[in-house]
One Martini backbone bead per residue (centre of mass of N, CA, C, O) as a GRO file, in nm:
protein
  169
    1UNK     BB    1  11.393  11.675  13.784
    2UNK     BB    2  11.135  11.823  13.705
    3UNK     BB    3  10.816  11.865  13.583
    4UNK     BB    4  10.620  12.074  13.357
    5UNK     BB    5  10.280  12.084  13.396
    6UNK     BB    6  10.036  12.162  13.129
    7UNK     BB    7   9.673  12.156  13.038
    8UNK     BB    8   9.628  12.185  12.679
    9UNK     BB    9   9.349  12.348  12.520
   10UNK     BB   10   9.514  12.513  12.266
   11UNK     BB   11   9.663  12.637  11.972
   12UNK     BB   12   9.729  12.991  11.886
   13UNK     BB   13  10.023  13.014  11.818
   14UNK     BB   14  10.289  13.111  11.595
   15UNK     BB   15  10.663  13.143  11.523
   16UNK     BB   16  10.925  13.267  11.351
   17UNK     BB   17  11.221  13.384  11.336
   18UNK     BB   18  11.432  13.610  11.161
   19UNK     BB   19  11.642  13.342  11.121
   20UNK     BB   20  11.494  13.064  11.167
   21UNK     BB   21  11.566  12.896  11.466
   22UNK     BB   22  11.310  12.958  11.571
   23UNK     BB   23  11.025  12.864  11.755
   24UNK     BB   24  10.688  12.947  11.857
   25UNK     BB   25  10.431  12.829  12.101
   26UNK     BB   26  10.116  12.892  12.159
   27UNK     BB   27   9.917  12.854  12.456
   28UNK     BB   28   9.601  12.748  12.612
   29UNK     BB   29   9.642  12.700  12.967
   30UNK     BB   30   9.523  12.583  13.218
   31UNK     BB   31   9.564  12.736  13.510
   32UNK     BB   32   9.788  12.949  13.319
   33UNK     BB   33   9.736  13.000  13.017
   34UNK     BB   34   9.967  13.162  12.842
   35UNK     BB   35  10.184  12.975  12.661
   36UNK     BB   36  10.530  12.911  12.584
   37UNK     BB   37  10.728  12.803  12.330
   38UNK     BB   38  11.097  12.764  12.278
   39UNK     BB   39  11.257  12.649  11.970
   40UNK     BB   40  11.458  12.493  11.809
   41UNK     BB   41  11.468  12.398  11.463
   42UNK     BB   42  11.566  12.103  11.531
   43UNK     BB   43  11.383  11.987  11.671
   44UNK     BB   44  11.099  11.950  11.505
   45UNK     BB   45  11.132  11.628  11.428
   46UNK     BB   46  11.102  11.544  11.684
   47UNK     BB   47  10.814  11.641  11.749
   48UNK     BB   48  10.652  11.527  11.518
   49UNK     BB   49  10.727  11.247  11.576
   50UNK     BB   50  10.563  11.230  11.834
   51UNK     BB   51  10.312  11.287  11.808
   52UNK     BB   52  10.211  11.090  11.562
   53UNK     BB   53  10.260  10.891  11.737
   54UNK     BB   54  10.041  10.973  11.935
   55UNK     BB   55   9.838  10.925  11.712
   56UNK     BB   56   9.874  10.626  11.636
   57UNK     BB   57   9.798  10.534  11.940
   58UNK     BB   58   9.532  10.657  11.966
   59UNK     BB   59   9.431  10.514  11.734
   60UNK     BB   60   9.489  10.234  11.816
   61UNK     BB   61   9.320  10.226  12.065
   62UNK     BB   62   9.047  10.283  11.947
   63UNK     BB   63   9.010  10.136  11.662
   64UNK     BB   64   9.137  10.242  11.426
   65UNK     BB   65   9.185  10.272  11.083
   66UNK     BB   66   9.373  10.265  10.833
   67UNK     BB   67   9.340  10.392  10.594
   68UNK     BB   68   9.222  10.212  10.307
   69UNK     BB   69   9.183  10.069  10.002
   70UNK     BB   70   9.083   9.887   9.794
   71UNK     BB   71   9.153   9.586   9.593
   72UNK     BB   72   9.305   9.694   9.310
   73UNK     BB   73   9.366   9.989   9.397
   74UNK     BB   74   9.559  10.208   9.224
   75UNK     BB   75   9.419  10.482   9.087
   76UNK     BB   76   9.487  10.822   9.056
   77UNK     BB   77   9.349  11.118   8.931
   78UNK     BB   78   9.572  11.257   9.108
   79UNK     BB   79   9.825  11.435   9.198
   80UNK     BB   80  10.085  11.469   9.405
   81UNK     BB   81   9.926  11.690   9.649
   82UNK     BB   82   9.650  11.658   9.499
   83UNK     BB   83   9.340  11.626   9.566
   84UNK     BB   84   9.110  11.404   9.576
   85UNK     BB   85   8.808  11.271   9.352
   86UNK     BB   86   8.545  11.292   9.466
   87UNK     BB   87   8.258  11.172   9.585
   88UNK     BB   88   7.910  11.090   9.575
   89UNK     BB   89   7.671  11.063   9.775
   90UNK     BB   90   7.717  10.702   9.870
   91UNK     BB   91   7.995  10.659   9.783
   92UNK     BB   92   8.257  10.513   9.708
   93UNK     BB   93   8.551  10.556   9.780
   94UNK     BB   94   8.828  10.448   9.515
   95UNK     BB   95   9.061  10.637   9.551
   96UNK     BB   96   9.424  10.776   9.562
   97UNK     BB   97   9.659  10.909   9.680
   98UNK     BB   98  10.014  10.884   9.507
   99UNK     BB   99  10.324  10.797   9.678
  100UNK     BB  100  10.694  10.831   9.687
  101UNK     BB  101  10.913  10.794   9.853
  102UNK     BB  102  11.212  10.848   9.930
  103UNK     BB  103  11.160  10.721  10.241
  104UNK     BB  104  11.206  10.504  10.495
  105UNK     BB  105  11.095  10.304  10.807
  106UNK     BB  106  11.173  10.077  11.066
  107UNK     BB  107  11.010   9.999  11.393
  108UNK     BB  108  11.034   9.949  11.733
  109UNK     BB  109  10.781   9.971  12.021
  110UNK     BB  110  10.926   9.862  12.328
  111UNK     BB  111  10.864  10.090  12.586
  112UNK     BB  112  10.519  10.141  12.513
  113UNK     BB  113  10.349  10.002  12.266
  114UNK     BB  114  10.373   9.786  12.115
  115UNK     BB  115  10.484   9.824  11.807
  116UNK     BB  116  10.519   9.903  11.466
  117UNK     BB  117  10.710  10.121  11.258
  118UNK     BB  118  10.576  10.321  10.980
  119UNK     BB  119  10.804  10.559  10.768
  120UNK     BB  120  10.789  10.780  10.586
  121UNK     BB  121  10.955  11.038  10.529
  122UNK     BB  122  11.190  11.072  10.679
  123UNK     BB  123  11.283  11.366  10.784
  124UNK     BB  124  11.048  11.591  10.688
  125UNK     BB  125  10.721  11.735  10.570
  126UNK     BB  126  10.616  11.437  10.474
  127UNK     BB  127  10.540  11.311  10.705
  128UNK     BB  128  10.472  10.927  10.768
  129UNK     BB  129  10.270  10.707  11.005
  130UNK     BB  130  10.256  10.371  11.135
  131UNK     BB  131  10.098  10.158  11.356
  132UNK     BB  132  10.152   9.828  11.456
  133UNK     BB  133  10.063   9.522  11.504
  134UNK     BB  134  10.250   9.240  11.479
  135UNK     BB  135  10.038   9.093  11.286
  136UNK     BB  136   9.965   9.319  11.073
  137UNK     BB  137  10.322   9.359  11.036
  138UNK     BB  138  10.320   9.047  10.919
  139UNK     BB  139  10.083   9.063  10.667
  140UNK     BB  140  10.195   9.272  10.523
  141UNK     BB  141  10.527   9.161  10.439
  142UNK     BB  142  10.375   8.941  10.292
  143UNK     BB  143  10.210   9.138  10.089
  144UNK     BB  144  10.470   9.251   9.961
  145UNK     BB  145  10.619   9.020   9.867
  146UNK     BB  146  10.401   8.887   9.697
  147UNK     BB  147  10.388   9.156   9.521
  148UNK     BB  148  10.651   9.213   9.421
  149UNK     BB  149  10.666   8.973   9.266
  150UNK     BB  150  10.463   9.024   9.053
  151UNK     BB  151  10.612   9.293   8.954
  152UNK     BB  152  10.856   9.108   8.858
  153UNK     BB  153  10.741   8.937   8.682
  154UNK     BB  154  10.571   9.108   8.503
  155UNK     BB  155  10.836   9.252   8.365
  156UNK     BB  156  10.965   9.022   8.275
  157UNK     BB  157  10.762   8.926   8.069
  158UNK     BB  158  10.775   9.194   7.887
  159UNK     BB  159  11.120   9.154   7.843
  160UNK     BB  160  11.046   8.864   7.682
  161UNK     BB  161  10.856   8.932   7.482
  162UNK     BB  162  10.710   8.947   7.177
  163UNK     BB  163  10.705   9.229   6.949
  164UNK     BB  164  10.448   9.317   6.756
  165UNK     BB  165  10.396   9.309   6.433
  166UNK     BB  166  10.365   9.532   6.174
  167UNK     BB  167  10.228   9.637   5.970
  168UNK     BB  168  10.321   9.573   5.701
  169UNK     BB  169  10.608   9.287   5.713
   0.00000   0.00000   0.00000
């Protein structure tokens, strides 16, 4: 079966059915006009799934890299969902806004790109992804392990120091 393919120029519109069922995305295609794709809103995760990747590829490619904090840094003034709180120009911003994912997945595209898949809240709206190379996600895992490992002491010492005594006692 043949593939059509059509150069799209940019995304005009999109539509939801009034069942909610499916989903139209409207496109304006190089030599082709107004191009049209319906489908049904279970695509809807796959097709997210397929751009991210191919947005972390392309940022691969280019040596773009993840956004990332300064180490040590891990307090964010504003709460997840909102806006984190602006720099003033010329100074670094060094906050973060922190969520907890609900889920995550690991995986390898050994087909296409040779990278590892780190996704947050897989299959969700609020998924997000990161393609790694090889050593980038080996020295993370170190990273994560060393890391855990600190903070499972650092709860432990917590659980078993004695209590300071209150004053009068």
């Amino acid at each position: 079966m043949d593939k059509l393919v059509a150069k799209i120029d940019k995304l005009t519109s999109h539509a939801v059915s009034n069942d909610g069922s499916e989903v139209t995305l409207v496109f304006d295609a190089k030599h082709v006009g107004e191009l049209a794709l319906l489908m049904k809103t279970e695509c809807l995760d796959d097709v997210l799934a397929a751009l991210n990747q191919a947005k972390a590829a392309i940022q691969s490619k280019r040596g773009e890299p993840a956004p990332q904090s300064k180490p040590g840094v891990a307090a964010a003034q504003s709460k997840p969902g909102e806006p984190a709180a602006q720099s003033k120009p010329g100074e670094p911003n060094n906050q973060v806004t922190l969520t907890v994912p609900k889920n995550w997945l690991v995986s390898a595209d050994l087909q296409m790109h040779d990278v590892v898949l780190l996704i947050f809240n897989h299959k969700t709206d609020a998924q997000s992804g990161y393609a790694l190379d090889a050593d980038t996600a080996k020295k993370m895992a170190v990273g994560l392990v060393k890391n855990g490992d600190a903070v499972l002491a650092h709860k432990a010492s917590r659980a078993v120091a004695p209590k300071p005594k209150e004053p009068g006692r």
